[in-house]
Coordinates of C-alpha atoms in Angstrom, one line a residue:
M1 CA -140.2 -66.3 162.7
A2 CA -137.3 -64.5 165.2
T3 CA -135.4 -66.6 167.5
P4 CA -134.7 -65.6 171.1
A5 CA -131.2 -65.4 169.8
E6 CA -131.9 -62.6 167.7
Y7 CA -133.3 -60.0 170.5
S8 CA -133.3 -59.3 173.9
V9 CA -135.1 -57.0 176.6
G10 CA -135.1 -53.8 175.1
S11 CA -135.9 -54.6 171.4
K12 CA -138.9 -53.9 169.4
V13 CA -141.0 -56.9 168.1
K14 CA -144.4 -56.8 166.1
V15 CA -145.8 -60.4 167.8
T16 CA -148.2 -62.5 166.2
F17 CA -150.7 -64.4 167.8
Q18 CA -154.1 -65.7 166.7
G19 CA -154.0 -63.4 163.6
R20 CA -153.5 -60.6 166.0
Q21 CA -151.0 -57.9 165.7
T22 CA -148.8 -56.4 168.9
V23 CA -146.3 -54.4 168.6
G24 CA -144.2 -53.4 171.7
E25 CA -140.8 -53.2 173.6
V26 CA -139.5 -56.7 175.0
S27 CA -140.0 -56.8 178.7
S28 CA -138.6 -60.0 179.7
C29 CA -137.3 -63.1 178.0
T30 CA -136.6 -66.9 178.5
S31 CA -133.7 -68.3 176.3
A32 CA -133.9 -71.5 177.3
G33 CA -136.2 -74.6 178.0
K34 CA -139.3 -76.4 176.2
D35 CA -141.3 -73.3 176.9
Q36 CA -140.2 -70.3 176.2
F37 CA -141.8 -67.0 177.4
M38 CA -141.6 -62.7 176.1
I39 CA -143.4 -60.3 178.5
V40 CA -144.1 -57.9 175.6
R41 CA -145.0 -53.9 176.8
S42 CA -147.2 -51.7 174.8
S43 CA -148.7 -48.1 174.9
L44 CA -152.2 -48.2 174.6
E45 CA -154.0 -46.5 171.4
S46 CA -156.2 -44.8 173.7
N47 CA -153.9 -43.6 176.1
P48 CA -150.3 -43.1 175.0
S49 CA -149.2 -42.8 178.9
Q50 CA -150.6 -46.2 180.2
S51 CA -149.1 -49.7 178.8
L52 CA -150.2 -52.7 177.7
I53 CA -148.2 -55.9 179.2
T54 CA -148.9 -58.9 177.4
T55 CA -146.8 -62.7 178.5
Y56 CA -146.8 -64.8 175.1
N57 CA -145.6 -68.7 175.2
L58 CA -143.2 -68.5 172.3
S59 CA -144.7 -72.3 171.2
K60 CA -148.3 -70.4 170.4
V61 CA -147.1 -67.5 168.7
D62 CA -147.6 -67.6 165.0
A63 CA -144.7 -65.0 164.2
V64 CA -142.3 -62.7 165.8
E65 CA -140.2 -59.7 163.1
V66 CA -137.9 -57.9 165.2
L67 CA -138.0 -54.2 164.2
E68 CA -135.6 -52.6 166.0
R69 CA -132.3 -54.6 167.7
S70 CA -131.6 -53.5 171.5
G71 CA -128.6 -51.9 171.9
R72 CA -128.0 -53.2 175.5
P73 CA -126.4 -57.0 176.0
P74 CA -128.9 -59.4 178.0
V75 CA -128.1 -58.9 181.9
P76 CA -126.4 -62.2 183.4
V77 CA -128.4 -64.6 185.5
S78 CA -125.9 -63.8 188.2
S79 CA -126.2 -60.5 188.5
L80 CA -130.1 -60.6 189.3
P81 CA -130.9 -60.4 193.3
K82 CA -131.5 -63.6 194.9
V83 CA -134.9 -64.3 195.8
N84 CA -136.1 -65.0 199.5
M85 CA -138.4 -68.3 198.3
S86 CA -139.3 -68.7 202.0
K87 CA -140.8 -65.1 202.0
L88 CA -142.3 -65.0 199.0
N89 CA -144.4 -68.3 199.8
T90 CA -145.5 -66.7 203.6
R91 CA -146.9 -63.1 201.6
A92 CA -148.7 -66.2 199.0
H93 CA -149.7 -67.5 201.8
Q94 CA -151.3 -64.4 203.8
A95 CA -153.0 -63.5 200.8
V96 CA -155.0 -66.4 200.4
Q97 CA -155.7 -66.7 203.7
Q98 CA -157.1 -62.9 203.9
K99 CA -159.1 -63.8 200.9
Q100 CA -160.5 -66.8 202.5
A101 CA -162.0 -64.9 205.7
E102 CA -163.3 -62.8 203.4
G103 CA -165.1 -65.5 201.5
R104 CA -166.1 -67.0 204.4
R105 CA -167.6 -63.7 206.1
R106 CA -169.4 -62.7 202.7
S107 CA -170.4 -66.3 201.9
G108 CA -173.3 -66.3 199.2
G109 CA -176.4 -66.4 199.2
Q110 CA -177.1 -64.0 202.2
V111 CA -179.4 -61.4 202.0
Q112 CA -178.3 -58.6 200.4
F113 CA -179.3 -56.5 203.7
G114 CA -177.5 -58.8 206.3
Q115 CA -173.8 -57.8 203.9
L116 CA -174.8 -54.3 204.5
V117 CA -175.2 -54.8 208.2
C118 CA -171.9 -57.2 208.3
D119 CA -169.8 -54.8 206.1
R120 CA -170.7 -51.7 208.4
L121 CA -170.1 -53.8 211.8
N122 CA -166.9 -54.7 210.3
E123 CA -166.1 -51.2 209.3
S124 CA -166.7 -49.9 212.4
G125 CA -164.0 -52.2 213.8
F126 CA -166.1 -55.1 215.0
T127 CA -165.6 -58.7 213.7
C128 CA -168.3 -60.0 212.4
T129 CA -168.9 -63.6 210.5
W130 CA -171.4 -65.5 208.9
Q131 CA -173.0 -68.5 210.9
K132 CA -176.0 -70.0 208.3
A133 CA -178.1 -67.3 207.8
D134 CA -177.3 -65.5 211.4
L135 CA -174.5 -62.9 211.9
V136 CA -172.3 -62.9 214.6
V137 CA -170.3 -60.3 216.2
L138 CA -166.7 -61.1 217.9
G139 CA -168.6 -64.1 218.7
A140 CA -171.2 -62.8 221.4
V141 CA -173.9 -61.0 219.6
R142 CA -175.8 -62.5 216.9
I143 CA -178.0 -61.0 214.8
R144 CA -180.9 -62.7 213.1
P145 CA -183.1 -62.2 209.9
P146 CA -184.2 -59.2 209.2
Y147 CA -181.1 -58.1 210.7
K148 CA -182.5 -55.4 212.7
A149 CA -182.5 -53.6 215.4
D150 CA -184.9 -56.3 217.9
N151 CA -183.3 -59.0 216.1
T152 CA -179.8 -58.7 218.3
V153 CA -179.2 -61.2 221.1
A154 CA -176.7 -61.7 223.6
E155 CA -174.5 -65.0 223.0
G156 CA -174.7 -66.5 226.6
S157 CA -175.4 -65.0 230.1
E158 CA -172.8 -62.5 231.0
G159 CA -174.2 -58.8 231.7
R160 CA -171.1 -57.7 229.7
N161 CA -172.3 -59.5 226.4
A162 CA -175.9 -58.0 227.1
T163 CA -174.3 -54.3 227.1
F164 CA -172.3 -55.3 224.4
A165 CA -175.9 -56.8 221.9
D166 CA -177.3 -52.9 223.2
R167 CA -174.0 -51.4 221.3
I168 CA -174.2 -53.3 218.4
R169 CA -177.9 -52.2 218.7
K170 CA -177.1 -49.4 218.1
I171 CA -175.2 -49.5 215.1
V172 CA -177.4 -51.4 213.4
S173 CA -180.9 -49.1 214.2
D174 CA -178.4 -46.9 212.5
I175 CA -178.5 -48.6 209.1
A176 CA -181.4 -48.0 207.3
P177 CA -182.6 -51.0 205.3
P178 CA -183.0 -50.8 201.2
E179 CA -186.1 -49.1 200.5
E180 CA -188.4 -51.6 198.7
E181 CA -190.4 -51.3 195.7
V182 CA -193.7 -50.4 195.1
S183 CA -195.9 -52.3 193.3

């Protein structure tokens, strides 16, 4: 098996992993540490203009054969740009929060038509969340199963919420329920 000293970024290699062989160009590789990794980019047979990117843990790979060495020297670590970890952590945290909010919005076990109503209201710019089986729109309007205009009620006694509930009823009434199966 070839060692990391024998190949570098740009080298053409054949990697054998679990009896399957991949031929491609090394896009990235680690050169030190207990676990060494290599990223190989290979063309798809069905569409040569697309690439398949595979990451290999070299301690798990059966064999690495260097088919063609790269003519370019490895990039020194000092020339790589600095990574702003704070910015990366903030982005990751925001992505997790967004996915969690979406998960709360799409809570499991809800009626499919209710989810359609929730999605349509969200698309219309009204934040819609689930509270058990009820939909709550902007904390001011509640839609109870079976999620039709008649089941839309204003939260509280403010006249403003009643007007808002009428607007939500109009949107809900425009959403056609799925056709029921004829037995």
